Amino acid sequence: MVREEIQGGVAVLTLSNPPVNALGHGLRAALDAALERALADASVRAVVLAAEGKVFVGGADISEFGQPPRPPLLPDLLARLDGAGKPVVAAIHGAALGGGLELALACHARVVGPKAKLGLPEVKLGLIPGAGGTQRLPRLVGPEAGFAMMLGGEPVDAAKAVETGLADALETGDLVAAARTLALTLGEGTPVRVRDRGERLDPAARTAFEARAAEALKKAPGQPNVAALADVVRAGFDQPFDEAVATERARFLALVDDPRSKALRYAFFAERETARVPGLAKDTPRRAIASAAVVGAGTMGGGIALCFANAGIPVVVIETEREALDRGLDRMRATYASSVKRGSLTEAAMAERMARITGAVGLDLAADADIVVEAAFEEMGVKETIFSALSRIAKPGAILATNTSYLDIDRIADATDRPGDVLGLHFFSPANVMRLVEVVRGARTAPDALATANDLARRLGKLPVTVGVCFGFVGNRMLAQRSAAGERLLLAGALPHEVDAAVTEFGFRMGPFAMADLAGLDIGWRTRKATGGKAPVADALCEAGRLGQKTGKGFYLYPEGARTGARDPEVEALIERTAAEHGITRRSFSSEDIVARLMLPMVNEGARILEEGIAARPGDIDTIWLNGYNWPAWRGGPMHWADGLGLATVAAELERFSHETGDGNLRPAPLLARLAAEGKGFADWGGR
Ligand code: NAD
């Protein structure tokens, strides 16, 4: 696993553990032994660590997590490297990630090749670096930058590594030779170690670090890895190096077993898995997408057009009238202008992106587009008219996508004579910001159209999850259960602020009623009117002209454009009146009970969604909720959360709710009941 050569007084140790040189037990032991030999050999003046294959070292061996540790442990190996007494230089030709970068950080210098990528992605896996990375990285690049790099988890390239001080030199020629030369110039005796750059982190850098840490904690409340990362970097200011490294190790080990950290790790792998679309072969041919059209320049159409322009794809935005078009284009320009004002976009980039957006009245220009995304009014008649026209106008092979939230995409496809080209691209609002896109596969969607839509979504920087056709697809269909449960709770005795408080306590950034006020109550009202649905409280609010924040009143009061609502006695009286009209005796509910009553019906619907094949895996549902609906990341999504409660408990609770309300829909779905009876979780479900 480690090749040893002595070249001109330098021992070159080359790691070889395909495919990514993961630092499993075997490689650690081999490296430890090779290092010992090199240090004992009097003819060896310095050591170079290199690696074979595409990757330098991809990281720890994740399969060892949760197993009893087998020495040599990585921290011990790194301590020996650090204190080697002979200079050790890392020659990094490819990716050095996680434990791989920590290995390089324990060397006395780092030379990188042009394809090197250096990063500590542990935070993405719910962890923190656990082998000195949190102490050595800040000593090289500064505490604030080091913290930010570990928080984001994204690797930096070779040039950036040299620029920030993470690497000592970039070598485009013979990397190992350059590392050898550098190792010899570092001299004999005690080489300067990264830790010698300061027994503690520079106190002058503390204020900037603390500001960045506070911001991170605010954005990721409840996420134990982010809190641990901040604490451990902070320990670097307060504790000497060895003590801070011990603090880091203790926090790392605690995270490995923390259910919140496990949920984050689960979510990472669930998200990766969504790329595998069942029934879609990897080598499915793709259609070329070089231009786009968006029908409708409203809230969603405007945001979707920005996505195309951002990705360098020219887009024509189509409206029925000049005024609506101009309003839409103005809104897009204003969105870019505010990015320029914030400093996240340059004037030149804004001009370049706006130049990719053309406006048009009437569908004729859709003829030139490789993909058309329809984002007009949510009415079947409107969609049918548009798709029937597109069927005539669009070029052969163009993908015809709809952004509909609820409507039957198979019926929309019926309006065309090319149903194989039709699918859903369900973006979330604001479309230029939200990462999730539900890619809706119709009954007759062609495989190459589906594969192309998935690729395109990724090109737009989105996270596509493929789902099937049903009312509301995955996300909104489950959300409808939560909305119904919210209404039920109001009538049964809870007040909007109590429900919202329980939900934010659970970890959501906003409760359902504050959220409804923000989005506008008329959205749901219109859908209910179209589908015959009823929500006595919300309907009464809408009838009274209380449409949410935009009218200054909804479930809450928003005096003078306030963004957080205040309790309104009028609403509370209305709820009590409505409950009395329905003959309901109100009572109080605990926060826990509120959460169960809101979320478990969603889980139940999730089980039906799996049974019907609308979503392929529980992880797909969780990915949707984590990325489109702000489900708290550290709870891993509704299905993972339910598994944590135990499906037997979930089933019993649902039986209780069903019994109390007389609502048969709340009875455990057959899949849930079966898994519960077998003592299994959704994670054990083998698929349909
Ligand atoms: P919107 O009312 O803001 O915009 C719709 C736009 O379409 C209007 O500007 C209208 O003039 C235009 N339009 C209507 N008929 C047209 C036609 N025949 N040709 C060209 N333009 C036409 O609505 P929105 O919120 O942007 O929603 C658009 C679609 O996206 C709906 O299907 C909706 O269900 C869906 N959607 C909305 C959201 C959301 O949060 N708003 C989220 C996901 C999906």
XYZ file of C-alpha atoms and ligand atoms in Angstrom:
732
model
C 0.000 0.000 0.000
C 2.983 2.310 0.398
C 5.870 2.225 -2.070
C 9.191 3.329 -0.580
C 12.056 4.732 -2.674
C 15.084 6.692 -1.625
C 16.065 9.324 -4.181
C 19.022 11.624 -3.442
C 18.682 11.366 0.310
C 14.894 11.780 0.252
C 12.527 8.926 1.057
C 9.559 9.137 -1.325
C 6.570 7.316 0.180
C 3.870 6.746 -2.445
C 0.412 5.792 -1.179
C -1.552 3.290 -3.210
C -4.987 2.223 -2.010
C -7.363 2.349 -4.984
C -9.747 3.849 -5.821
C -9.189 7.010 -3.749
C -6.403 6.113 -1.296
C -8.880 6.223 1.605
C -7.081 6.245 4.948
C -8.402 2.912 6.152
C -6.633 0.833 8.731
C -4.384 -0.956 6.204
C -3.033 2.221 4.641
C -2.538 3.895 8.014
C -0.522 0.934 9.302
C 1.574 0.733 6.119
C 2.320 4.456 6.181
C 3.207 4.353 9.852
C 5.698 1.527 9.257
C 7.211 3.164 6.170
C 7.607 6.430 8.032
C 9.317 4.705 10.911
C 11.811 3.082 8.518
C 12.515 6.367 6.759
C 13.128 8.172 10.045
C 15.414 5.415 11.317
C 17.459 5.378 8.094
C 20.487 7.636 8.563
C 20.838 8.110 4.788
C 17.383 9.703 4.615
C 17.450 13.482 5.162
C 13.858 14.248 4.300
C 10.555 12.579 3.347
C 8.077 13.210 0.522
C 4.502 11.896 0.709
C 3.003 11.287 -2.712
C 0.101 9.168 -3.995
C -0.894 7.127 -7.013
C -4.114 7.314 -9.002
C -6.368 10.281 -9.770
C -6.836 11.344 -6.167
C -4.171 12.194 -3.575
C -6.210 10.998 -0.590
C -10.023 11.049 -0.694
C -10.427 11.016 3.092
C -11.114 8.668 5.945
C -12.667 5.302 5.235
C -16.316 6.072 6.032
C -17.090 2.381 6.474
C -14.940 2.492 9.642
C -17.302 4.988 11.328
C -19.059 3.361 14.210
C -16.549 0.452 14.267
C -14.144 0.028 17.167
C -11.015 2.054 16.277
C -7.957 0.084 15.134
C -4.557 1.632 15.695
C -2.691 3.435 14.397
C -5.414 6.063 14.633
C -5.112 8.954 12.215
C -4.444 11.593 14.920
C -1.589 9.499 16.343
C -0.099 8.914 12.907
C -0.297 12.619 12.177
C 1.343 13.500 15.486
C 4.263 11.247 14.509
C 4.498 12.936 11.095
C 4.379 16.344 12.715
C 7.175 15.500 15.134
C 9.238 13.537 12.606
C 12.422 15.540 13.160
C 13.082 15.308 9.406
C 11.246 17.547 6.958
C 8.161 15.924 5.417
C 6.609 17.459 2.289
C 3.295 16.455 0.711
C 3.196 16.267 -3.098
C -0.514 16.718 -3.831
C -1.391 15.938 -7.448
C -5.163 15.490 -7.086
C -7.900 15.850 -4.481
C -6.812 15.952 -0.836
C -10.065 15.814 1.088
C -10.981 15.406 4.747
C -8.446 13.149 6.445
C -6.391 13.429 3.258
C -5.955 17.156 3.685
C -5.362 16.703 7.421
C -2.530 14.347 6.482
C -1.056 17.018 4.211
C -1.529 19.672 6.922
C 0.551 17.619 9.345
C 3.421 17.691 6.833
C 5.901 20.539 7.060
C 5.157 21.871 3.583
C 2.788 21.212 0.679
C 3.472 21.359 -3.052
C 0.424 21.124 -5.305
C -0.021 20.124 -8.933
C -2.418 22.005 -11.246
C -5.214 19.469 -10.658
C -5.017 19.524 -6.866
C -8.174 20.228 -4.879
C -7.928 20.796 -1.152
C -10.863 20.694 1.201
C -12.329 19.604 4.525
C -15.907 18.526 3.657
C -16.715 16.907 7.034
C -19.393 19.495 7.859
C -21.410 18.250 4.886
C -21.459 14.852 6.568
C -22.656 16.258 9.862
C -19.159 16.098 11.346
C -16.096 18.276 11.850
C -12.507 17.447 10.950
C -11.204 15.140 13.668
C -7.466 14.873 13.084
C -6.098 18.349 13.740
C -7.635 20.028 10.685
C -9.549 22.581 12.752
C -6.294 23.727 14.352
C -3.788 23.482 11.526
C -5.900 24.989 8.733
C -6.574 28.265 10.645
C -2.857 28.558 11.400
C -2.146 28.561 7.657
C -5.003 30.602 6.175
C -6.257 32.541 9.202
C -9.052 31.651 11.645
C -11.921 33.329 9.799
C -11.003 31.968 6.363
C -10.240 28.536 7.805
C -13.568 28.434 9.610
C -15.414 29.521 6.461
C -13.663 26.886 4.376
C -14.578 24.101 6.817
C -18.132 25.413 7.160
C -18.779 25.404 3.399
C -16.868 22.177 2.889
C -16.069 23.042 -0.739
C -12.487 22.352 -1.828
C -10.225 25.074 -3.213
C -8.122 24.631 -6.355
C -4.331 24.722 -6.577
C -4.036 28.434 -7.352
C -6.314 29.395 -4.473
C -4.442 27.041 -2.139
C -1.164 28.825 -2.877
C -2.776 32.255 -2.714
C -4.223 31.607 0.746
C -1.086 30.019 2.158
C -2.591 26.547 2.405
C 0.014 25.255 -0.073
C 3.610 26.460 -0.406
C 4.067 26.123 -4.160
C 2.335 25.146 -7.385
C 4.344 22.887 -9.672
C 3.209 22.235 -13.230
C 6.163 19.957 -14.060
C 7.567 17.067 -11.997
C 5.678 17.379 -8.743
C 7.638 14.791 -6.743
C 10.970 16.272 -7.846
C 9.791 19.717 -6.761
C 8.670 18.318 -3.396
C 12.077 16.613 -2.963
C 13.945 19.827 -3.655
C 11.757 21.749 -1.242
C 12.159 19.061 1.431
C 15.954 19.325 1.244
C 15.870 23.128 1.493
C 13.725 22.898 4.641
C 16.920 21.675 6.226
C 17.868 19.234 8.924
C 17.120 19.342 12.585
C 13.648 20.299 13.723
C 11.586 21.393 10.749
C 9.068 24.165 11.235
C 5.700 22.600 11.833
C 2.317 24.139 11.065
C 1.615 24.155 14.799
C 4.712 26.314 15.364
C 2.980 29.207 13.615
C 1.385 29.971 16.955
C 0.815 27.948 20.109
C -2.582 29.642 20.102
C -4.497 31.294 17.248
C -3.749 34.985 16.722
C -5.969 36.982 19.135
C -6.081 39.850 16.618
C -8.121 37.594 14.319
C -10.718 36.754 16.939
C -13.309 39.444 16.272
C -13.608 38.569 12.591
C -13.872 34.876 13.405
C -16.556 35.442 16.059
C -18.645 37.507 13.643
C -18.481 34.751 11.034
C -19.276 32.090 13.636
C -22.315 33.996 14.922
C -23.633 34.321 11.377
C -23.151 30.587 10.757
C -24.941 29.584 13.954
C -27.869 31.807 13.076
C -28.186 30.163 9.670
C -27.936 26.612 11.016
C -29.732 26.534 14.352
C -29.794 23.103 15.914
C -27.004 21.813 13.706
C -24.525 20.318 16.166
C -21.636 20.119 13.708
C -21.734 23.850 13.023
C -21.808 24.615 16.742
C -18.954 22.153 17.345
C -16.885 23.664 14.537
C -17.268 27.149 16.002
C -16.431 25.908 19.515
C -13.389 23.995 18.376
C -11.895 26.820 16.311
C -12.585 29.070 19.300
C -10.684 26.596 21.476
C -7.687 27.324 19.255
C -7.630 30.868 20.659
C -8.015 29.767 24.272
C -6.083 26.523 24.482
C -2.557 25.490 23.519
C -2.310 23.383 20.356
C -2.303 19.896 21.919
C -5.209 20.703 24.196
C -7.225 22.215 21.331
C -6.573 19.129 19.203
C -7.844 16.952 22.065
C -10.957 19.153 22.302
C -11.468 18.725 18.581
C -11.148 14.938 18.803
C -13.642 14.710 21.669
C -16.196 16.788 19.793
C -15.618 14.795 16.603
C -16.214 11.487 18.405
C -19.351 12.829 20.081
C -20.696 13.852 16.673
C -20.080 10.433 15.138
C -22.729 9.082 17.547
C -25.061 12.088 17.605
C -28.428 11.315 15.976
C -28.549 14.841 14.546
C -25.195 14.301 12.900
C -26.373 10.914 11.645
C -29.411 12.626 10.131
C -27.143 15.065 8.279
C -25.041 12.173 6.992
C -28.200 10.337 5.929
C -29.388 13.453 4.073
C -26.067 13.787 2.259
C -26.277 10.259 0.896
C -30.021 10.491 0.197
C -29.387 13.579 -1.914
C -26.641 11.816 -3.843
C -28.928 8.863 -4.469
C -31.596 11.035 -6.132
C -29.329 11.232 -9.194
C -30.096 7.566 -9.854
C -33.517 7.649 -11.493
C -35.085 4.182 -11.493
C -35.863 2.900 -14.953
C -33.592 5.454 -16.603
C -30.421 3.876 -17.985
C -27.243 5.867 -17.378
C -26.459 5.936 -21.083
C -29.893 7.287 -22.074
C -29.225 9.734 -24.932
C -29.610 13.433 -24.147
C -31.155 16.166 -26.257
C -29.086 19.312 -26.857
C -30.323 22.387 -24.979
C -28.863 25.666 -26.222
C -31.865 27.969 -25.904
C -35.029 28.262 -23.850
C -38.429 29.913 -23.752
C -40.473 30.673 -20.640
C -44.230 31.241 -20.977
C -45.488 33.700 -18.362
C -43.379 36.473 -16.829
C -44.966 36.382 -13.382
C -43.429 35.397 -10.059
C -42.273 31.991 -11.249
C -41.644 32.649 -14.935
C -39.411 35.600 -14.080
C -37.373 33.578 -11.598
C -37.044 30.652 -14.018
C -35.863 32.979 -16.802
C -33.170 34.297 -14.438
C -31.998 30.707 -13.876
C -31.462 30.229 -17.621
C -29.709 33.588 -17.994
C -27.472 32.819 -14.997
C -26.450 29.520 -16.580
C -25.542 31.193 -19.880
C -28.588 29.907 -21.790
C -30.399 32.522 -23.919
C -34.076 32.689 -23.005
C -37.149 34.332 -24.494
C -39.881 35.296 -22.034
C -43.396 35.218 -23.436
C -46.521 37.041 -22.256
C -49.930 37.732 -23.750
C -49.680 41.503 -23.369
C -46.951 44.124 -23.574
C -47.681 45.588 -20.094
C -47.377 42.261 -18.290
C -44.171 41.551 -20.203
C -42.632 44.902 -19.294
C -43.600 44.448 -15.656
C -41.957 41.010 -15.678
C -38.763 42.252 -17.335
C -38.589 45.155 -14.857
C -38.851 42.716 -11.967
C -36.027 40.577 -13.368
C -33.844 43.674 -13.813
C -34.660 44.757 -10.246
C -33.655 41.337 -8.890
C -30.261 41.614 -10.576
C -29.895 45.244 -9.502
C -30.368 44.284 -5.862
C -27.631 41.626 -6.239
C -25.351 44.309 -7.681
C -26.217 46.574 -4.762
C -25.400 43.800 -2.291
C -22.101 43.220 -4.070
C -22.806 39.629 -5.122
C -22.987 40.498 -8.837
C -20.953 42.956 -10.942
C -22.590 45.527 -13.239
C -20.901 43.831 -16.186
C -22.249 40.392 -15.240
C -25.728 41.858 -14.827
C -25.551 43.408 -18.299
C -24.336 40.136 -19.768
C -27.168 38.183 -18.144
C -29.879 40.675 -19.043
C -28.636 40.517 -22.646
C -29.527 36.816 -22.679
C -33.178 37.616 -21.850
C -35.520 38.648 -24.670
C -39.178 39.496 -24.234
C -41.957 38.617 -26.677
C -45.727 38.909 -26.906
C -47.302 35.747 -28.297
C -45.945 32.229 -28.561
C -44.281 32.484 -32.003
C -40.716 32.870 -30.693
C -41.067 29.604 -28.752
C -40.356 28.032 -32.157
C -36.612 28.594 -31.696
C -36.302 27.095 -28.200
C -34.897 23.673 -27.310
C -37.000 23.745 -24.150
C -40.155 25.643 -23.244
C -41.106 26.072 -19.583
C -44.694 27.140 -19.075
C -45.390 29.205 -15.950
C -48.765 30.782 -16.771
C -51.891 30.774 -14.583
C -52.694 27.610 -12.657
C -55.764 26.697 -14.698
C -56.173 23.578 -16.798
C -57.844 25.479 -19.637
C -54.972 27.968 -19.846
C -52.374 25.195 -19.842
C -54.246 23.136 -22.453
C -54.480 26.094 -24.814
C -50.774 26.865 -24.424
C -49.636 23.259 -24.898
C -51.857 22.685 -27.884
C -50.317 25.784 -29.494
C -46.801 24.702 -28.507
C -47.428 21.329 -30.085
C -47.781 23.147 -33.422
C -45.158 25.856 -32.899
C -42.222 24.271 -31.034
C -39.434 22.681 -33.037
C -39.372 18.882 -33.273
C -37.659 17.381 -30.225
C -38.116 20.463 -28.047
C -38.965 19.625 -24.442
C -42.316 21.042 -23.322
C -42.268 21.526 -19.559
C -44.881 22.898 -17.186
C -44.244 24.482 -13.813
C -47.729 23.561 -12.582
C -48.048 23.023 -8.835
C -51.007 20.647 -8.819
C -52.449 19.994 -12.264
C -52.479 16.638 -14.060
C -49.499 16.678 -16.402
C -50.774 13.665 -18.345
C -53.864 15.670 -19.228
C -51.710 18.618 -20.254
C -49.732 16.196 -22.452
C -53.036 15.093 -24.056
C -53.386 18.610 -25.448
C -50.315 17.971 -27.618
C -49.591 15.453 -30.326
C -46.171 14.760 -28.767
C -46.744 13.610 -25.182
C -43.231 12.098 -25.080
C -41.821 15.640 -24.988
C -44.011 16.755 -22.067
C -42.941 16.724 -18.419
C -43.103 18.853 -15.289
C -40.335 21.084 -14.009
C -41.714 22.166 -10.665
C -39.526 25.008 -9.405
C -39.968 26.489 -5.939
C -40.384 30.143 -5.108
C -38.198 32.211 -5.473
C -37.152 30.106 -8.457
C -33.782 31.811 -8.896
C -32.880 31.045 -5.273
C -34.426 27.714 -4.273
C -32.330 24.680 -5.175
C -35.058 22.070 -5.450
C -36.815 21.164 -8.701
C -39.327 18.318 -8.832
C -38.924 16.789 -12.282
C -42.311 15.261 -12.980
C -42.358 12.204 -15.210
C -45.642 11.820 -17.068
C -47.057 8.442 -18.081
C -45.710 8.937 -21.613
C -42.643 11.132 -21.012
C -39.794 9.863 -23.217
C -36.690 8.650 -21.335
C -34.380 11.013 -23.228
C -36.624 13.972 -22.383
C -36.527 12.997 -18.706
C -32.749 12.503 -18.677
C -32.239 15.820 -20.459
C -34.504 17.644 -18.002
C -32.512 16.242 -15.079
C -29.212 17.302 -16.662
C -30.591 20.717 -17.492
C -31.761 21.260 -13.908
C -28.228 20.498 -12.730
C -26.832 22.911 -15.313
C -29.086 25.557 -13.780
C -27.474 24.812 -10.416
C -30.572 23.024 -9.152
C -31.166 19.775 -7.329
C -33.596 17.713 -9.433
C -35.676 14.957 -7.848
C -37.737 12.851 -10.242
C -41.331 12.208 -9.142
C -44.565 10.934 -10.691
C -47.853 12.605 -11.546
C -50.462 13.116 -8.816
C -52.189 16.098 -7.199
C -49.360 18.264 -5.818
C -46.633 15.723 -6.645
C -44.541 14.899 -3.558
C -43.930 18.147 -1.720
C -47.249 19.944 -2.063
C -49.246 16.745 -1.663
C -47.676 16.202 1.749
C -47.931 19.898 2.562
C -51.696 19.700 1.976
C -51.839 17.172 4.831
C -50.017 19.580 7.105
C -52.330 22.438 6.137
C -55.410 20.329 6.843
C -53.926 19.307 10.179
C -53.256 22.977 10.989
C -56.891 23.887 10.403
C -57.993 20.905 12.511
C -55.758 22.049 15.342
C -57.158 25.587 15.263
C -60.702 24.310 15.498
C -59.780 21.799 18.194
C -58.257 24.440 20.434
C -54.763 25.595 19.446
C -54.095 29.177 18.371
C -51.954 30.169 15.354
C -49.075 31.441 17.495
C -49.060 28.214 19.532
C -48.876 26.078 16.417
C -46.167 28.262 14.892
C -44.150 28.226 18.117
C -44.273 24.414 18.274
C -43.085 24.186 14.680
C -40.206 26.645 15.059
C -39.214 24.864 18.264
C -39.126 21.669 16.212
C -36.580 23.418 13.992
C -38.421 25.035 11.091
C -37.500 28.667 10.483
C -41.180 29.580 10.205
C -44.453 28.150 11.394
C -47.186 27.215 8.920
C -49.432 30.186 9.678
C -46.654 32.789 9.483
C -45.607 31.071 6.255
C -49.156 31.191 4.860
C -49.345 34.906 5.651
C -46.054 35.466 3.840
C -47.033 33.498 0.725
C -50.564 34.941 0.604
C -53.656 33.085 1.779
C -55.340 33.480 -1.612
C -53.057 30.839 -3.198
C -54.557 28.005 -1.159
C -58.024 29.582 -1.319
C -58.001 29.530 -5.117
C -56.853 25.900 -5.171
C -59.541 24.914 -2.675
C -62.220 26.660 -4.710
C -61.050 24.832 -7.836
C -60.958 21.442 -6.142
C -63.886 21.717 -3.731
C -61.594 21.736 -0.677
C -62.557 23.478 2.554
C -60.553 25.192 5.291
C -63.153 26.962 7.454
C -60.739 29.338 9.224
C -58.520 30.232 6.250
C -61.560 30.559 3.964
C -63.239 32.947 6.421
C -60.064 35.041 6.635
C -59.882 35.292 2.837
C -63.548 36.216 2.593
C -62.834 39.035 5.061
C -60.087 40.294 2.739
C -57.320 39.105 5.071
C -54.895 37.673 2.516
C -51.742 37.796 4.651
C -48.810 40.213 4.824
C -49.666 41.886 1.535
C -52.993 43.132 2.975
C -51.501 43.837 6.416
C -53.713 41.129 7.946
C -53.965 37.364 7.777
C -53.629 34.890 10.629
C -51.702 37.732 12.272
C -51.683 41.531 12.178
C -48.903 43.363 10.336
C -49.144 47.006 11.315
C -47.259 49.410 9.016
C -45.598 46.759 6.859
C -44.179 44.809 9.835
C -42.751 41.443 8.772
C -43.470 39.571 11.957
C -47.099 39.317 12.782
C -48.802 40.120 16.059
C -51.648 38.106 17.596
C -55.034 39.420 16.600
C -57.976 38.984 19.014
C -60.336 39.221 16.046
C -58.804 36.115 14.481
C -58.917 34.255 17.762
C -62.583 35.149 18.177
C -63.251 34.020 14.621
C -61.596 30.661 15.315
C -63.665 30.169 18.454
C -66.857 31.086 16.620
C -66.090 28.720 13.763
C -65.318 25.885 16.168
C -68.613 26.488 17.977
C -70.472 26.426 14.654
C -68.928 23.028 13.991
C -69.917 21.857 17.467
C -66.304 21.422 18.566
C -65.307 21.833 22.216
C -61.873 23.422 22.250
C -59.036 22.277 24.507
C -55.316 22.914 24.806
C -52.470 20.977 23.199
C -48.836 20.506 24.181
C -46.118 21.496 21.702
C -45.225 17.851 21.241
C -48.768 16.898 20.453
C -49.064 19.783 17.988
C -45.952 18.609 16.149
C -47.210 15.023 16.013
C -50.624 16.091 14.718
C -49.063 18.244 12.002
C -46.215 16.027 10.849
C -47.416 12.435 11.205
C -50.225 12.804 8.624
C -47.485 14.017 6.252
C -45.433 10.923 6.951
C -48.535 8.817 6.319
C -49.010 10.538 2.961
C -45.331 9.906 2.269
C -45.960 6.196 2.755
C -48.796 6.332 0.195
C -46.524 8.250 -2.181
C -43.981 5.426 -1.942
C -46.594 2.724 -2.408
C -47.917 4.431 -5.512
C -44.414 4.848 -6.924
C -44.738 8.655 -7.053
C -41.392 8.845 -5.261
C -38.851 6.073 -5.720
C -37.283 6.100 -2.263
C -37.945 7.529 1.212
C -34.699 9.486 0.716
C -36.188 11.244 -2.316
C -39.089 12.471 -0.166
C -36.685 13.629 2.531
C -34.480 15.412 -0.021
C -37.555 17.266 -1.269
C -38.590 18.359 2.220
C -35.076 19.374 3.218
C -34.488 21.466 0.098
C -37.904 22.809 -0.841
C -39.746 23.211 2.459
C -37.062 24.061 5.017
C -37.428 20.870 7.020
C -34.673 21.196 9.669
C -31.554 19.591 8.185
C -30.507 17.897 11.427
C -33.806 16.010 11.552
C -33.056 14.402 8.195
C -36.500 14.822 6.572
C -39.954 13.513 7.564
C -39.389 9.858 6.679
C -36.045 9.647 8.492
C -37.576 11.449 11.463
C -40.460 8.950 11.554
C -37.975 6.074 11.501
C -36.302 7.662 14.520
C -39.633 7.758 16.397
C -40.268 4.139 15.437
C -43.025 3.308 12.968
C -44.982 1.378 15.606
C -45.294 4.617 17.598
C -46.147 6.546 14.437
C -48.868 4.050 13.510
C -50.363 4.104 17.014
C -50.459 7.918 17.027
C -52.162 7.991 13.635
C -54.764 5.467 14.855
C -55.410 7.756 17.818
C -55.836 10.854 15.598
C -58.085 8.944 13.224
C -60.229 7.664 16.085
C -60.534 11.135 17.647
C -61.438 12.931 14.442
C -63.354 10.163 12.689
C -61.153 10.814 9.667
C -60.291 7.515 7.981
C -57.609 9.237 5.922
C -55.529 9.472 9.085
C -55.408 5.689 9.534
C -51.919 4.312 8.890
C -51.328 3.701 5.182
C -50.882 -0.004 4.340
C -47.111 0.333 3.802
C -46.664 2.152 7.106
C -48.830 -0.377 8.944
C -46.927 -3.296 7.419
C -43.467 -1.905 8.217
C -44.626 -1.041 11.744
C -45.941 -4.566 12.282
C -42.647 -6.022 11.071
C -40.678 -3.759 13.404
C -39.067 -2.059 10.422
C -38.511 1.517 9.295
C -38.832 3.191 5.896
C -35.066 2.774 5.551
C -35.613 -1.015 5.502
C -38.190 -0.841 2.730
C -36.936 -2.673 -0.329
C -39.017 -0.756 -2.858
C -42.113 -1.676 -4.796
P -48.305 34.696 -11.680
O -49.718 35.055 -11.703
O -47.337 35.508 -10.899
O -47.744 34.680 -13.177
C -48.421 34.094 -14.242
C -48.077 34.912 -15.492
O -48.489 34.205 -16.639
C -48.780 36.261 -15.549
O -47.798 37.278 -15.735
C -49.714 36.153 -16.740
O -49.864 37.376 -17.437
C -49.009 35.123 -17.567
N -49.888 34.392 -18.477
C -51.120 33.921 -18.237
N -51.580 33.275 -19.323
C -50.617 33.345 -20.266
C -50.513 32.876 -21.609
N -51.495 32.226 -22.189
N -49.357 33.121 -22.270
C -48.348 33.783 -21.674
N -48.415 34.260 -20.423
C -49.528 34.041 -19.720
O -48.247 33.176 -11.252
P -47.003 32.364 -10.644
O -47.066 32.399 -9.178
O -45.781 32.792 -11.342
O -47.388 30.870 -11.093
C -47.175 30.387 -12.382
C -47.269 28.882 -12.385
O -46.263 28.367 -11.511
C -48.573 28.299 -11.883
O -48.869 27.147 -12.600
C -48.277 27.990 -10.432
O -49.094 26.962 -9.926
C -46.849 27.535 -10.527
N -46.055 27.639 -9.302
C -46.173 28.717 -8.477
C -45.394 28.795 -7.338
C -45.475 29.990 -6.412
O -44.990 29.897 -5.291
N -46.010 31.108 -6.848
C -44.498 27.774 -7.044
C -44.376 26.695 -7.911
C -45.168 26.645 -9.044
